[in-house]
JSON list of N, CA and C in Angstrom, two decimals:
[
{"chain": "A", "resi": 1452, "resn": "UNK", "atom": "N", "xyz": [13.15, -55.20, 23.55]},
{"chain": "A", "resi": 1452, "resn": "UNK", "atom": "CA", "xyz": [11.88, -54.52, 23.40]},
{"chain": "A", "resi": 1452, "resn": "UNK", "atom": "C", "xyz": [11.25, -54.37, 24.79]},
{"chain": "A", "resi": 1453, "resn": "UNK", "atom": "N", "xyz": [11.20, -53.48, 24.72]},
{"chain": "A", "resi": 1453, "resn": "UNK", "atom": "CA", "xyz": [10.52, -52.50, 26.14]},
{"chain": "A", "resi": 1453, "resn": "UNK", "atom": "C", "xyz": [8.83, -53.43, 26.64]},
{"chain": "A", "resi": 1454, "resn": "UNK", "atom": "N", "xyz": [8.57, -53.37, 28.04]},
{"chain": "A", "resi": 1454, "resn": "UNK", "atom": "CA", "xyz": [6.67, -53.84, 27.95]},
{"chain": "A", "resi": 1454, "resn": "UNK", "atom": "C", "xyz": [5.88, -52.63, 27.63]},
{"chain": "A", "resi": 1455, "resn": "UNK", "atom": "N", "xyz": [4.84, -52.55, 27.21]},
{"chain": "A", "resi": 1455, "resn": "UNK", "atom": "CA", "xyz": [4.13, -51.54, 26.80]},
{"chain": "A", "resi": 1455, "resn": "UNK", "atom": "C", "xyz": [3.09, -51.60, 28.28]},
{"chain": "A", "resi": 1456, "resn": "UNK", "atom": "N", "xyz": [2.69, -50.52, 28.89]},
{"chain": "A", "resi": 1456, "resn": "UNK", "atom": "CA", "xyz": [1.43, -50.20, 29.99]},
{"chain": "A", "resi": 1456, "resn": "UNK", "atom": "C", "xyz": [0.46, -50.25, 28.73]},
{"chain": "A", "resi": 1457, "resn": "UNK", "atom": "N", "xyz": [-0.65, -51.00, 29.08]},
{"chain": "A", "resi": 1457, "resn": "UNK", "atom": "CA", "xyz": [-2.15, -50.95, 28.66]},
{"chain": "A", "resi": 1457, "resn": "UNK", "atom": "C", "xyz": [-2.93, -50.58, 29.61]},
{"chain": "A", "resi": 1458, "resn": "UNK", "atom": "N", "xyz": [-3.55, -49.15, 28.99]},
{"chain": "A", "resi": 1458, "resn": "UNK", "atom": "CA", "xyz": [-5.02, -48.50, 30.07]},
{"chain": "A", "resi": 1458, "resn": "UNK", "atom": "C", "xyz": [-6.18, -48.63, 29.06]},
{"chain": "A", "resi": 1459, "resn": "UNK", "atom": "N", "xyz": [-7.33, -49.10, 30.03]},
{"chain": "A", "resi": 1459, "resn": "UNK", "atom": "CA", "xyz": [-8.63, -48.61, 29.23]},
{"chain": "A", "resi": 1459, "resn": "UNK", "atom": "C", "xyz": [-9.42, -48.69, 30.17]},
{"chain": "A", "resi": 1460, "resn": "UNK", "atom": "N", "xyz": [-10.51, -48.32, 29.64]},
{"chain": "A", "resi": 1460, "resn": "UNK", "atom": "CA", "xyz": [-11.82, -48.01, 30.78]},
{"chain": "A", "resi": 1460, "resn": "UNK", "atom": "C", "xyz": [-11.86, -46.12, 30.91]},
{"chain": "A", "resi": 1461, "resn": "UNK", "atom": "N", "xyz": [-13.17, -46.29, 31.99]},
{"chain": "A", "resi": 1461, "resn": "UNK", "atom": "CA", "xyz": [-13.63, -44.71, 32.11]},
{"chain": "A", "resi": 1461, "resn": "UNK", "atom": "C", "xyz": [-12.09, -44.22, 33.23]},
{"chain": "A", "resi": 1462, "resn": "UNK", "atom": "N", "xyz": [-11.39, -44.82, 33.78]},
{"chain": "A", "resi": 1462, "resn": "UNK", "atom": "CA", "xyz": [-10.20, -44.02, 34.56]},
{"chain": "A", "resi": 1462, "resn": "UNK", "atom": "C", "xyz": [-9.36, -43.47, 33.37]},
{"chain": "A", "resi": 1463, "resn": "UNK", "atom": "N", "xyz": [-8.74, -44.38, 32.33]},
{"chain": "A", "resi": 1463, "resn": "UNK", "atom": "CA", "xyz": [-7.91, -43.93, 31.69]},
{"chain": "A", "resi": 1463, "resn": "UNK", "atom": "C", "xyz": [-8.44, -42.75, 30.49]},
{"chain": "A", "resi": 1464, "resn": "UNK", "atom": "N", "xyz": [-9.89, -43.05, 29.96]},
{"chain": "A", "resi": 1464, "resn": "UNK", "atom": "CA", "xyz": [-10.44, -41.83, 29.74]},
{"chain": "A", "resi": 1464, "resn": "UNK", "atom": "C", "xyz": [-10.17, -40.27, 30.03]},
{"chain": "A", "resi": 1465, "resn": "UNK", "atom": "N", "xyz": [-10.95, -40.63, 31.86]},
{"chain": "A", "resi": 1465, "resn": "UNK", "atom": "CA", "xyz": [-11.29, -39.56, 32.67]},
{"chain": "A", "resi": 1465, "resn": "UNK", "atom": "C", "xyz": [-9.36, -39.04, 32.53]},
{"chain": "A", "resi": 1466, "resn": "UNK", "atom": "N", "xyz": [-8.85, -39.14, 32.55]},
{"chain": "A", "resi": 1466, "resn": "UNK", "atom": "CA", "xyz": [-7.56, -39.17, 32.66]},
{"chain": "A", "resi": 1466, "resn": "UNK", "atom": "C", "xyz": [-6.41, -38.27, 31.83]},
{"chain": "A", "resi": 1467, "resn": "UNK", "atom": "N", "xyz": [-6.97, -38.81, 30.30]},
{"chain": "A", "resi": 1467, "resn": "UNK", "atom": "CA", "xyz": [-6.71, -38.43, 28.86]},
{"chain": "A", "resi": 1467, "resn": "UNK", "atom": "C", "xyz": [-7.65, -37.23, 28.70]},
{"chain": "A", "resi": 1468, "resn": "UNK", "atom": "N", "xyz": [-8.86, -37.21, 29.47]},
{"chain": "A", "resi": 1468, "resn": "UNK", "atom": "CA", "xyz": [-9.81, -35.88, 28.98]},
{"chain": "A", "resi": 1468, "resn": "UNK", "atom": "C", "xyz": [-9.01, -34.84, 30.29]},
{"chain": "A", "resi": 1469, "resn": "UNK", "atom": "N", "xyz": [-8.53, -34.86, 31.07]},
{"chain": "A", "resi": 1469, "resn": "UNK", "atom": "CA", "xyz": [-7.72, -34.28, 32.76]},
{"chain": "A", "resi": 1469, "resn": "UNK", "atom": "C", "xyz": [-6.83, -33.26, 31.68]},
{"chain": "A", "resi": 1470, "resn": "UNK", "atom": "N", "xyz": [-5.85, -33.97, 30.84]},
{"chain": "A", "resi": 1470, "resn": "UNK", "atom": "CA", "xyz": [-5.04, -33.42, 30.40]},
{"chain": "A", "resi": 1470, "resn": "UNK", "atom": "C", "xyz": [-5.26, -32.60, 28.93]},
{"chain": "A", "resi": 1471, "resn": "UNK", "atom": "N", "xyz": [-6.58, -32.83, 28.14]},
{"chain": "A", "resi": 1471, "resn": "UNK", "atom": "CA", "xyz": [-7.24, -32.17, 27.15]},
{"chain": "A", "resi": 1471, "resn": "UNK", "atom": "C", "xyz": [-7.86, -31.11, 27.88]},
{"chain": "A", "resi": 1472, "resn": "UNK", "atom": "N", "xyz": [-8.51, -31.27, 29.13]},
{"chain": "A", "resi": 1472, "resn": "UNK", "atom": "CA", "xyz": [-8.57, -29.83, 29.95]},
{"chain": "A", "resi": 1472, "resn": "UNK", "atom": "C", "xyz": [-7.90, -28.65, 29.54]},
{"chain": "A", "resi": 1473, "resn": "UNK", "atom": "N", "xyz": [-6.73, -29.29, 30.72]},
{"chain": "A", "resi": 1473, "resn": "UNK", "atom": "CA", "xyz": [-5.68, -28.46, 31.16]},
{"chain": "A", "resi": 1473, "resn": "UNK", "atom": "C", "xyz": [-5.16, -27.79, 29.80]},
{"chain": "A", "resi": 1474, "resn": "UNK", "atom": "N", "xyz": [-4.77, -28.70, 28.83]},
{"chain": "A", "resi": 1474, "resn": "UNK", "atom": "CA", "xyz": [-4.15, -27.63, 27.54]},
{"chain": "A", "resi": 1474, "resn": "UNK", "atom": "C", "xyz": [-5.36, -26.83, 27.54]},
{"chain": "A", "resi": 1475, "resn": "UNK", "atom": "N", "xyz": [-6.29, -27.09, 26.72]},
{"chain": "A", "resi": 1475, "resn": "UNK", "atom": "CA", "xyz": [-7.30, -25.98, 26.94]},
{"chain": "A", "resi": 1475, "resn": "UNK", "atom": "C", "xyz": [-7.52, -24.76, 27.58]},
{"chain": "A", "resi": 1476, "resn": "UNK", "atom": "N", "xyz": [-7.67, -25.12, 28.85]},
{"chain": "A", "resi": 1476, "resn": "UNK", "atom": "CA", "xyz": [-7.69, -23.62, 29.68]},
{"chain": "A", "resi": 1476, "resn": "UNK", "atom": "C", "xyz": [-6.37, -22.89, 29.37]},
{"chain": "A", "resi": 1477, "resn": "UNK", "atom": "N", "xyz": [-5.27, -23.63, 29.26]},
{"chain": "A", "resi": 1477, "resn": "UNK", "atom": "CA", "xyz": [-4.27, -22.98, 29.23]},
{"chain": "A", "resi": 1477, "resn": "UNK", "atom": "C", "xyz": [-4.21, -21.92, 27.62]},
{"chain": "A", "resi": 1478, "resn": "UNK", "atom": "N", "xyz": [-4.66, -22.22, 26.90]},
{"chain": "A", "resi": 1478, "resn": "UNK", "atom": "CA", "xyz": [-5.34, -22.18, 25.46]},
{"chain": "A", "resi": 1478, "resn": "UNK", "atom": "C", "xyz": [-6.26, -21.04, 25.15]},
{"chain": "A", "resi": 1479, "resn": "UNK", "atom": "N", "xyz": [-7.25, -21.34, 25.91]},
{"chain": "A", "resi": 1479, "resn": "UNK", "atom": "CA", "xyz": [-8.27, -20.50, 26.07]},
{"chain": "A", "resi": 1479, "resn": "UNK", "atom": "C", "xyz": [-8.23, -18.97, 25.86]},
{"chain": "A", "resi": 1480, "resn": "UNK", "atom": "N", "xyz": [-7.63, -18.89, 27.25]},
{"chain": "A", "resi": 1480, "resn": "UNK", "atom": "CA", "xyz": [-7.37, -17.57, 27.50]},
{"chain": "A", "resi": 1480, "resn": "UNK", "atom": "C", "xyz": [-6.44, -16.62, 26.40]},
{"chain": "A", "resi": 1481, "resn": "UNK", "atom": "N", "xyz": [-6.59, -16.94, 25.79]},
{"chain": "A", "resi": 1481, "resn": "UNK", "atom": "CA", "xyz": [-4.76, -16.61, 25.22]},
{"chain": "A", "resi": 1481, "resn": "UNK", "atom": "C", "xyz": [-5.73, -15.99, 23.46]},
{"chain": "A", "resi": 1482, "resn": "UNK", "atom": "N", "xyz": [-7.46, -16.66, 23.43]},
{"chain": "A", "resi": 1482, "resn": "UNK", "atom": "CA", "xyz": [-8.34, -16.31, 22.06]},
{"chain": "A", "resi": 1482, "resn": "UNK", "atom": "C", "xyz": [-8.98, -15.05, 21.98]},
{"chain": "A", "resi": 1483, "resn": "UNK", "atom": "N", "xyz": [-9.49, -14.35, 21.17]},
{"chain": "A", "resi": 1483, "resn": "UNK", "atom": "CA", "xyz": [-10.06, -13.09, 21.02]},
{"chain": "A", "resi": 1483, "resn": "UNK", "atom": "C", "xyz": [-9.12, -11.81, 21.33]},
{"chain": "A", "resi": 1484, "resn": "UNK", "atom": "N", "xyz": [-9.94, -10.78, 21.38]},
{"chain": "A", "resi": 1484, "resn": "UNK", "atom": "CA", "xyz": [-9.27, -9.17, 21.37]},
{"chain": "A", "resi": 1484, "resn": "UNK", "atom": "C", "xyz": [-9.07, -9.67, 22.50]},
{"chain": "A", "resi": 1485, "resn": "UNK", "atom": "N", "xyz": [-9.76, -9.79, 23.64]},
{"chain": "A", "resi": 1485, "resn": "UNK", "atom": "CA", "xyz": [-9.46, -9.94, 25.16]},
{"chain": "A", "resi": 1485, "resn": "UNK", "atom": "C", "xyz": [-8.77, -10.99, 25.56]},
{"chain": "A", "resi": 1486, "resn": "UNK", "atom": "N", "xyz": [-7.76, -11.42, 24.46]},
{"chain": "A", "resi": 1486, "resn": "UNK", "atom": "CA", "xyz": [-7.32, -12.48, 25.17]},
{"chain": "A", "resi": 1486, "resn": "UNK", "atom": "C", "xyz": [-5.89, -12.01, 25.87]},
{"chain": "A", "resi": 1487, "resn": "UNK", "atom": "N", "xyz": [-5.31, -12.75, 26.99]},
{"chain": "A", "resi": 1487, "resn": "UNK", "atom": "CA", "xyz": [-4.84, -12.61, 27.88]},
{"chain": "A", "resi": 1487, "resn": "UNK", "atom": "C", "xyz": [-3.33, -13.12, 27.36]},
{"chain": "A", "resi": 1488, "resn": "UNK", "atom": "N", "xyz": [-2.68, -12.82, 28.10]},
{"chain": "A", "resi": 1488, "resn": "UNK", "atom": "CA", "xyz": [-1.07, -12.85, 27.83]},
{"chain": "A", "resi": 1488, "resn": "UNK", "atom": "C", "xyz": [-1.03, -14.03, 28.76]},
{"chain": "A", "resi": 1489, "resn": "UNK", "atom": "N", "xyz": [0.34, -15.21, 28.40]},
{"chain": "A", "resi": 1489, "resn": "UNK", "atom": "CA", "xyz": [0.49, -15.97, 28.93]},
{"chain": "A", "resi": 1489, "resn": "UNK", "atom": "C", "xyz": [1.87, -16.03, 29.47]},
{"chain": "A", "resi": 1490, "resn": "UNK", "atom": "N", "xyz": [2.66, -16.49, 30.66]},
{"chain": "A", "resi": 1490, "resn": "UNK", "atom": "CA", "xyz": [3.55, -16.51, 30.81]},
{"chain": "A", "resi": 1490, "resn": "UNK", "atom": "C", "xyz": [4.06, -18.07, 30.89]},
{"chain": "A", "resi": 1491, "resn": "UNK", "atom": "N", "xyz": [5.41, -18.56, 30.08]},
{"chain": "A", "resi": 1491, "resn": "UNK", "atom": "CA", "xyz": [5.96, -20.01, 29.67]},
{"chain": "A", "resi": 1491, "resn": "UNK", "atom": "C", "xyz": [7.82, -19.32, 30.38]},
{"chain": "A", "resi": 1492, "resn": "UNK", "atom": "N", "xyz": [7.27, -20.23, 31.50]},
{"chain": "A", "resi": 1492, "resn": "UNK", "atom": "CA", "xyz": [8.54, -20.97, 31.83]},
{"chain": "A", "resi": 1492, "resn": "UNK", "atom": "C", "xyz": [9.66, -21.52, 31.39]},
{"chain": "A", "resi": 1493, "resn": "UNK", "atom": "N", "xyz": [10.72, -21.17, 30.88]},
{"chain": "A", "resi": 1493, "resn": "UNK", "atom": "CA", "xyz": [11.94, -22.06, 30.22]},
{"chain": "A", "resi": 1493, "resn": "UNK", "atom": "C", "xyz": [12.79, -22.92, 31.24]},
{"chain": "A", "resi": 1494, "resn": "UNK", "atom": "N", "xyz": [13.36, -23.97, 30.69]},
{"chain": "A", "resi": 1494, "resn": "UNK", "atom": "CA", "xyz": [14.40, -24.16, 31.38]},
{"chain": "A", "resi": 1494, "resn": "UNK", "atom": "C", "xyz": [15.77, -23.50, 31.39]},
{"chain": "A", "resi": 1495, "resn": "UNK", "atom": "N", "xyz": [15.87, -22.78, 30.18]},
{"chain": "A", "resi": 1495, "resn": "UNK", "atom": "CA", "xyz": [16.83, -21.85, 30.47]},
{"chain": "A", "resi": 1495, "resn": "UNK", "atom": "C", "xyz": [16.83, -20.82, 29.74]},
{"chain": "A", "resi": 1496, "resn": "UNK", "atom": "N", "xyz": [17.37, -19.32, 30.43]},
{"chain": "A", "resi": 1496, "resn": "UNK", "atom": "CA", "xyz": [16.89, -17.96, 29.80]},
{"chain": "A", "resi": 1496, "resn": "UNK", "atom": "C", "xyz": [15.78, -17.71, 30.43]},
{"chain": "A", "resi": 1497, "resn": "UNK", "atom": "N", "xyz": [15.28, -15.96, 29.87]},
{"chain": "A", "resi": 1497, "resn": "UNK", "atom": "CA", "xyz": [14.20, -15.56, 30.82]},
{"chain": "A", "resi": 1497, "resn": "UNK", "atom": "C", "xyz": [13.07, -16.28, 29.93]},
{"chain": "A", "resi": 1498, "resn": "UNK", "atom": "N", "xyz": [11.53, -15.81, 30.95]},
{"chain": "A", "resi": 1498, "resn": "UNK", "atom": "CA", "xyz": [10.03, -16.57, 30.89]},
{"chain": "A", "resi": 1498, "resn": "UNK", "atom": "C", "xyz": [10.02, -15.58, 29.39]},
{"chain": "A", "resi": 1499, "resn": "UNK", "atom": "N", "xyz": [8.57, -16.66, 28.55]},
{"chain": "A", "resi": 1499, "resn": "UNK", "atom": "CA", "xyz": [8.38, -16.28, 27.89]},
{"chain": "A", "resi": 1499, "resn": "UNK", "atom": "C", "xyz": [6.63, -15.65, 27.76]},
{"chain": "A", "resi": 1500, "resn": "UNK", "atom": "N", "xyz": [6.91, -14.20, 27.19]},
{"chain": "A", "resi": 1500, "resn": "UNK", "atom": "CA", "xyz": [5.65, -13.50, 27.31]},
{"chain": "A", "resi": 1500, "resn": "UNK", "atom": "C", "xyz": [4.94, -13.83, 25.45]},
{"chain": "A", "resi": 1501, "resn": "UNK", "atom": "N", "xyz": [3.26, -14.35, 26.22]},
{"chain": "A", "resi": 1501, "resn": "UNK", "atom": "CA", "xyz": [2.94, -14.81, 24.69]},
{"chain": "A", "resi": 1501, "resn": "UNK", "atom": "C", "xyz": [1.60, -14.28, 24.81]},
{"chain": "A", "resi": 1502, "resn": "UNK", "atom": "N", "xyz": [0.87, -14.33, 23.56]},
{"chain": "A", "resi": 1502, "resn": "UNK", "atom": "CA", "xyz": [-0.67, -13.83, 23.38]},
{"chain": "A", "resi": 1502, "resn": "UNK", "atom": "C", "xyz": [-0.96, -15.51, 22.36]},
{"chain": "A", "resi": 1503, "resn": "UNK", "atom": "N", "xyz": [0.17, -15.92, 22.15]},
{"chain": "A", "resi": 1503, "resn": "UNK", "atom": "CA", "xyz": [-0.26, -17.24, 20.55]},
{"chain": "A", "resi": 1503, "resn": "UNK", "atom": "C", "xyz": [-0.54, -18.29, 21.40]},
{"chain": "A", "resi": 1504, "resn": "UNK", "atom": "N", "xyz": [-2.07, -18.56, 20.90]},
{"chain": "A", "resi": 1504, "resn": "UNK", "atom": "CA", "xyz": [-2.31, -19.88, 21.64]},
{"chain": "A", "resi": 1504, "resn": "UNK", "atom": "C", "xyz": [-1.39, -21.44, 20.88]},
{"chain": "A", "resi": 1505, "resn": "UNK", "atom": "N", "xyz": [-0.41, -21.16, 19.82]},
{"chain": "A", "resi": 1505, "resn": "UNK", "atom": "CA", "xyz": [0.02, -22.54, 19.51]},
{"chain": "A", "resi": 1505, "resn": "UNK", "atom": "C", "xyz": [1.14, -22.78, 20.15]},
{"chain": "A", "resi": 1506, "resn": "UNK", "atom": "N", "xyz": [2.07, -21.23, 20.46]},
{"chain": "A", "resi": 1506, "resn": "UNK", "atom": "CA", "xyz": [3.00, -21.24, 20.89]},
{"chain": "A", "resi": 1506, "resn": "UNK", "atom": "C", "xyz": [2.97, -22.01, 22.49]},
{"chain": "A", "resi": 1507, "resn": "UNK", "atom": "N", "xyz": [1.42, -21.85, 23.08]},
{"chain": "A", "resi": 1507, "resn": "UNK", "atom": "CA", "xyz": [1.13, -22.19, 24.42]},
{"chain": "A", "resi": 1507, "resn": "UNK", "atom": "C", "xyz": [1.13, -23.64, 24.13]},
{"chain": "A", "resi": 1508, "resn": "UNK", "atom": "N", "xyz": [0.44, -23.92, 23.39]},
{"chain": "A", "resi": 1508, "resn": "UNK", "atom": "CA", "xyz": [0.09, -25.05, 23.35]},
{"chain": "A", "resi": 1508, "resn": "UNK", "atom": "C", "xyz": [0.99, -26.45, 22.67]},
{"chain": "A", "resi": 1509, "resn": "UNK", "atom": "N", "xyz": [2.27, -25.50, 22.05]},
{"chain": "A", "resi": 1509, "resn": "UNK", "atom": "CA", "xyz": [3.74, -26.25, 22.03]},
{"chain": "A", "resi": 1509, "resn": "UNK", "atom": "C", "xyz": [4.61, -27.37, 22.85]},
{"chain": "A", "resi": 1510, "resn": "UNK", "atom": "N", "xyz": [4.55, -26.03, 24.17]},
{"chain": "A", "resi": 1510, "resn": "UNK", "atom": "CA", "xyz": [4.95, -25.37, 25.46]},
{"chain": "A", "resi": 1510, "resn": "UNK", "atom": "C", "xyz": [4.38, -26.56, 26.78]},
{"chain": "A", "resi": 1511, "resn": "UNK", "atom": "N", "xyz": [3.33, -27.27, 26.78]},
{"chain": "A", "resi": 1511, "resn": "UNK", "atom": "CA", "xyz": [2.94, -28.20, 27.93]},
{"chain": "A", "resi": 1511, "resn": "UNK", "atom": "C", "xyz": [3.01, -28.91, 27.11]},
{"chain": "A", "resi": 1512, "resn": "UNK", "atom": "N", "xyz": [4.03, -29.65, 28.41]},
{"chain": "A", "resi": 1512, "resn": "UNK", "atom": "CA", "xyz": [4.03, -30.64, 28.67]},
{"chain": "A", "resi": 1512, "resn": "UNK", "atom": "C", "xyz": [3.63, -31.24, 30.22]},
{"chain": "A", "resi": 1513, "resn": "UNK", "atom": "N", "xyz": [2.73, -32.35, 29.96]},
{"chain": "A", "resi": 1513, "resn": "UNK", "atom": "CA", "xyz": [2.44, -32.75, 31.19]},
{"chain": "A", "resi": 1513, "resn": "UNK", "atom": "C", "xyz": [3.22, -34.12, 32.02]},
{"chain": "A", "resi": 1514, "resn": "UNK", "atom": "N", "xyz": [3.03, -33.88, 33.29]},
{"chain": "A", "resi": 1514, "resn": "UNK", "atom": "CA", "xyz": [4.21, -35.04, 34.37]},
{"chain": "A", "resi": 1514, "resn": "UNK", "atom": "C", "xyz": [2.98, -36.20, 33.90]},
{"chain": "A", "resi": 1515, "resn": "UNK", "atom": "N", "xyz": [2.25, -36.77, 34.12]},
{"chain": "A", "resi": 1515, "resn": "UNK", "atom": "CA", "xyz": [1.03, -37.88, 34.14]},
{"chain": "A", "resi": 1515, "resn": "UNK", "atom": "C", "xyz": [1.11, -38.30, 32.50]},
{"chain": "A", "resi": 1516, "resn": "UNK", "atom": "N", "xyz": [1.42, -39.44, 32.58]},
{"chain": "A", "resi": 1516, "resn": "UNK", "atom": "CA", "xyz": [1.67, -40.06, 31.19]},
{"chain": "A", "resi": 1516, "resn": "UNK", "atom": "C", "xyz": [-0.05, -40.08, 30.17]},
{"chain": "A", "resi": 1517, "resn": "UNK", "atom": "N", "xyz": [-0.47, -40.39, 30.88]},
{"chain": "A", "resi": 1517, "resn": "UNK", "atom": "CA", "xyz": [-2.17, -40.39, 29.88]},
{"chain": "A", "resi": 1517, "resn": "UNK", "atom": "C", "xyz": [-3.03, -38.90, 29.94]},
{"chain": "A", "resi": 1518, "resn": "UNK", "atom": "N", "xyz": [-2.72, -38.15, 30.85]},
{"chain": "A", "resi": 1518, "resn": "UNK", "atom": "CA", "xyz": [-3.03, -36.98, 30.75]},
{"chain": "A", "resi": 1518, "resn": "UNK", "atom": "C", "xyz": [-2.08, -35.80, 29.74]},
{"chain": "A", "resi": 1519, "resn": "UNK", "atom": "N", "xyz": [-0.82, -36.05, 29.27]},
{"chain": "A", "resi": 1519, "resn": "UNK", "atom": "CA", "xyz": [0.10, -35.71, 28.70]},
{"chain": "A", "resi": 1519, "resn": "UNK", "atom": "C", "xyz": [-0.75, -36.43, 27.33]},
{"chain": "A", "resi": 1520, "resn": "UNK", "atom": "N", "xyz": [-0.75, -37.53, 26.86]},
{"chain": "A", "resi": 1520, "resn": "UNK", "atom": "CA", "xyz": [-1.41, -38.33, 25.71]},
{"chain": "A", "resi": 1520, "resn": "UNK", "atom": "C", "xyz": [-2.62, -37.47, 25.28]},
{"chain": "A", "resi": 1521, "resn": "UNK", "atom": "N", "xyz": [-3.60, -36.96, 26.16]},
{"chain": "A", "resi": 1521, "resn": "UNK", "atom": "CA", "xyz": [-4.89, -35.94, 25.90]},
{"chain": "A", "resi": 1521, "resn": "UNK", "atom": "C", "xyz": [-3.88, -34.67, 24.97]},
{"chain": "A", "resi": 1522, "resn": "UNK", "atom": "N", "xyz": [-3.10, -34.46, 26.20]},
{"chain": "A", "resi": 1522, "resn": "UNK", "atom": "CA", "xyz": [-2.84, -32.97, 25.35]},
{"chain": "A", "resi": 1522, "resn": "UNK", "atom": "C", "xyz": [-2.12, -33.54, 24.13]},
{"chain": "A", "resi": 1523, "resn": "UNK", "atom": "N", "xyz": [-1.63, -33.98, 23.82]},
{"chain": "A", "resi": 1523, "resn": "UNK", "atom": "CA", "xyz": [-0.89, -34.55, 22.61]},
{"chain": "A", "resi": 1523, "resn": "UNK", "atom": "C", "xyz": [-1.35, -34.81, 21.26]},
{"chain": "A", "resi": 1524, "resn": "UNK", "atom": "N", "xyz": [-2.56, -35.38, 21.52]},
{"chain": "A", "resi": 1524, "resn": "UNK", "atom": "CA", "xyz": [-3.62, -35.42, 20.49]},
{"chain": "A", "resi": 1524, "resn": "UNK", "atom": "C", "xyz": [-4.85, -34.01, 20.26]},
{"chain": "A", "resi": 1525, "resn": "UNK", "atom": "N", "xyz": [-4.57, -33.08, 20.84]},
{"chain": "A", "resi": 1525, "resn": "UNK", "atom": "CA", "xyz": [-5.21, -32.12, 20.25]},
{"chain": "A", "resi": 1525, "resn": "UNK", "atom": "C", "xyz": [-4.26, -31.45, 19.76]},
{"chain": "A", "resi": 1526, "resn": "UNK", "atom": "N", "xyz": [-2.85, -31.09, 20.46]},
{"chain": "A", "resi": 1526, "resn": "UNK", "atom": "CA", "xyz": [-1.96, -30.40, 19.57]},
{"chain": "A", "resi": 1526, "resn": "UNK", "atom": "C", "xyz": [-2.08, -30.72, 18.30]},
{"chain": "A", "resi": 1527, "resn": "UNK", "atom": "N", "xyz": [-1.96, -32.43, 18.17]},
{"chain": "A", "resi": 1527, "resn": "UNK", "atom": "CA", "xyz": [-1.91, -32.99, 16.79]},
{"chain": "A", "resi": 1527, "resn": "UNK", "atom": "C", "xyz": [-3.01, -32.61, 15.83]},
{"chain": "A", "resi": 1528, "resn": "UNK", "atom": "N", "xyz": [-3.92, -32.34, 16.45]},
{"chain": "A", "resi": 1528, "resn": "UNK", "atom": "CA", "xyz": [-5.34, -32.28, 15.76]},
{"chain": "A", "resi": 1528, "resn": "UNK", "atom": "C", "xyz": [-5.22, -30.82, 15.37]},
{"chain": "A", "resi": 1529, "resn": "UNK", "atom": "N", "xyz": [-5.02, -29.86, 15.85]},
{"chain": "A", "resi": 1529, "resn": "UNK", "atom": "CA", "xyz": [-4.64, -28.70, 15.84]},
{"chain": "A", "resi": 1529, "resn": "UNK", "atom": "C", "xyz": [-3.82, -28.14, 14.82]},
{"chain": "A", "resi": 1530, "resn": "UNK", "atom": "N", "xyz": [-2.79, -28.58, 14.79]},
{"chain": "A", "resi": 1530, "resn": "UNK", "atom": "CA", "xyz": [-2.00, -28.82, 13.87]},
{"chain": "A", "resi": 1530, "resn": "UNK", "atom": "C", "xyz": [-2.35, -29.27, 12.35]},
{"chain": "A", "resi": 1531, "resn": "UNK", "atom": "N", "xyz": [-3.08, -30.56, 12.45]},
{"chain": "A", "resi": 1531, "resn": "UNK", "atom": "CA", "xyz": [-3.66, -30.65, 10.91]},
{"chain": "A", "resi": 1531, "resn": "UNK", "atom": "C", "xyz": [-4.70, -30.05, 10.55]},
{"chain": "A", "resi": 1532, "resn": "UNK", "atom": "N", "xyz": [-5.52, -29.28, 11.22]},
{"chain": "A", "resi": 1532, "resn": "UNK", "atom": "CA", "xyz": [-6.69, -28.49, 10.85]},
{"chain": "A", "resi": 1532, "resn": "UNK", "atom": "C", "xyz": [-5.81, -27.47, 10.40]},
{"chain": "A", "resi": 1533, "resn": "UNK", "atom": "N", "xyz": [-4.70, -26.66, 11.19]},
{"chain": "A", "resi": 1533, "resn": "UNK", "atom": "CA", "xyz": [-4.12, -25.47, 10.74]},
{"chain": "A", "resi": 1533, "resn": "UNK", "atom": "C", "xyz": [-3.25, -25.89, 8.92]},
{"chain": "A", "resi": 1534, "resn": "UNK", "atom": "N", "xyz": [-2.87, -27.18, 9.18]},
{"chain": "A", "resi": 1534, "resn": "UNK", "atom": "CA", "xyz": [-1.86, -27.25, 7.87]},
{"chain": "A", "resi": 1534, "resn": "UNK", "atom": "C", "xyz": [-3.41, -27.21, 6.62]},
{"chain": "A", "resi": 1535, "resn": "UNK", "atom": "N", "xyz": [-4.53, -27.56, 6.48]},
{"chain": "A", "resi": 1535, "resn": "UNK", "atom": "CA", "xyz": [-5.26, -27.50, 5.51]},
{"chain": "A", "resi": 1535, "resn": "UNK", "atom": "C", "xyz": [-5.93, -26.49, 5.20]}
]
């Protein structure tokens, strides 16, 4: 059995909200008539051209382990608002 890292406090917060940002903006843009086309990087095959903010929001993944955890839990959240 592996050690587990324990964070808490306003760093690991500030940290977890860094990466609820970032999906976001990335998100954002992508809502309404005016929303904007996104371009997703593959690792293999050509980029992918999108307007769907879930498809974006699939799609990041973040390098920073607690900022990755932010985005993770809104996907999730996201996700069960859409399944009801």
């Amino acid at each position: 059995m592996s050690a587990k890292e324990v964070k808490f406090g306003a760093k690991a917060r500030e940290s977890m909200m860094k990466g609820v940002d970032i999906l976001a903006d990335a998100v954002k843009v992508t809502l309404g008539p005016k929303g904007r086309n996104v371009v997703i990087d593959k690792s293999f095959g050509a980029p992918r051209i999108t307007k769907d903010g879930v498809t974006v929001a699939k799609e990041i993944e973040l390098e920073d382990k607690l900022q990755n955890m932010g985005a993770q839990m809104v996907r999730e959240v996201a996700s069960k608002t859409n399944d009801i």
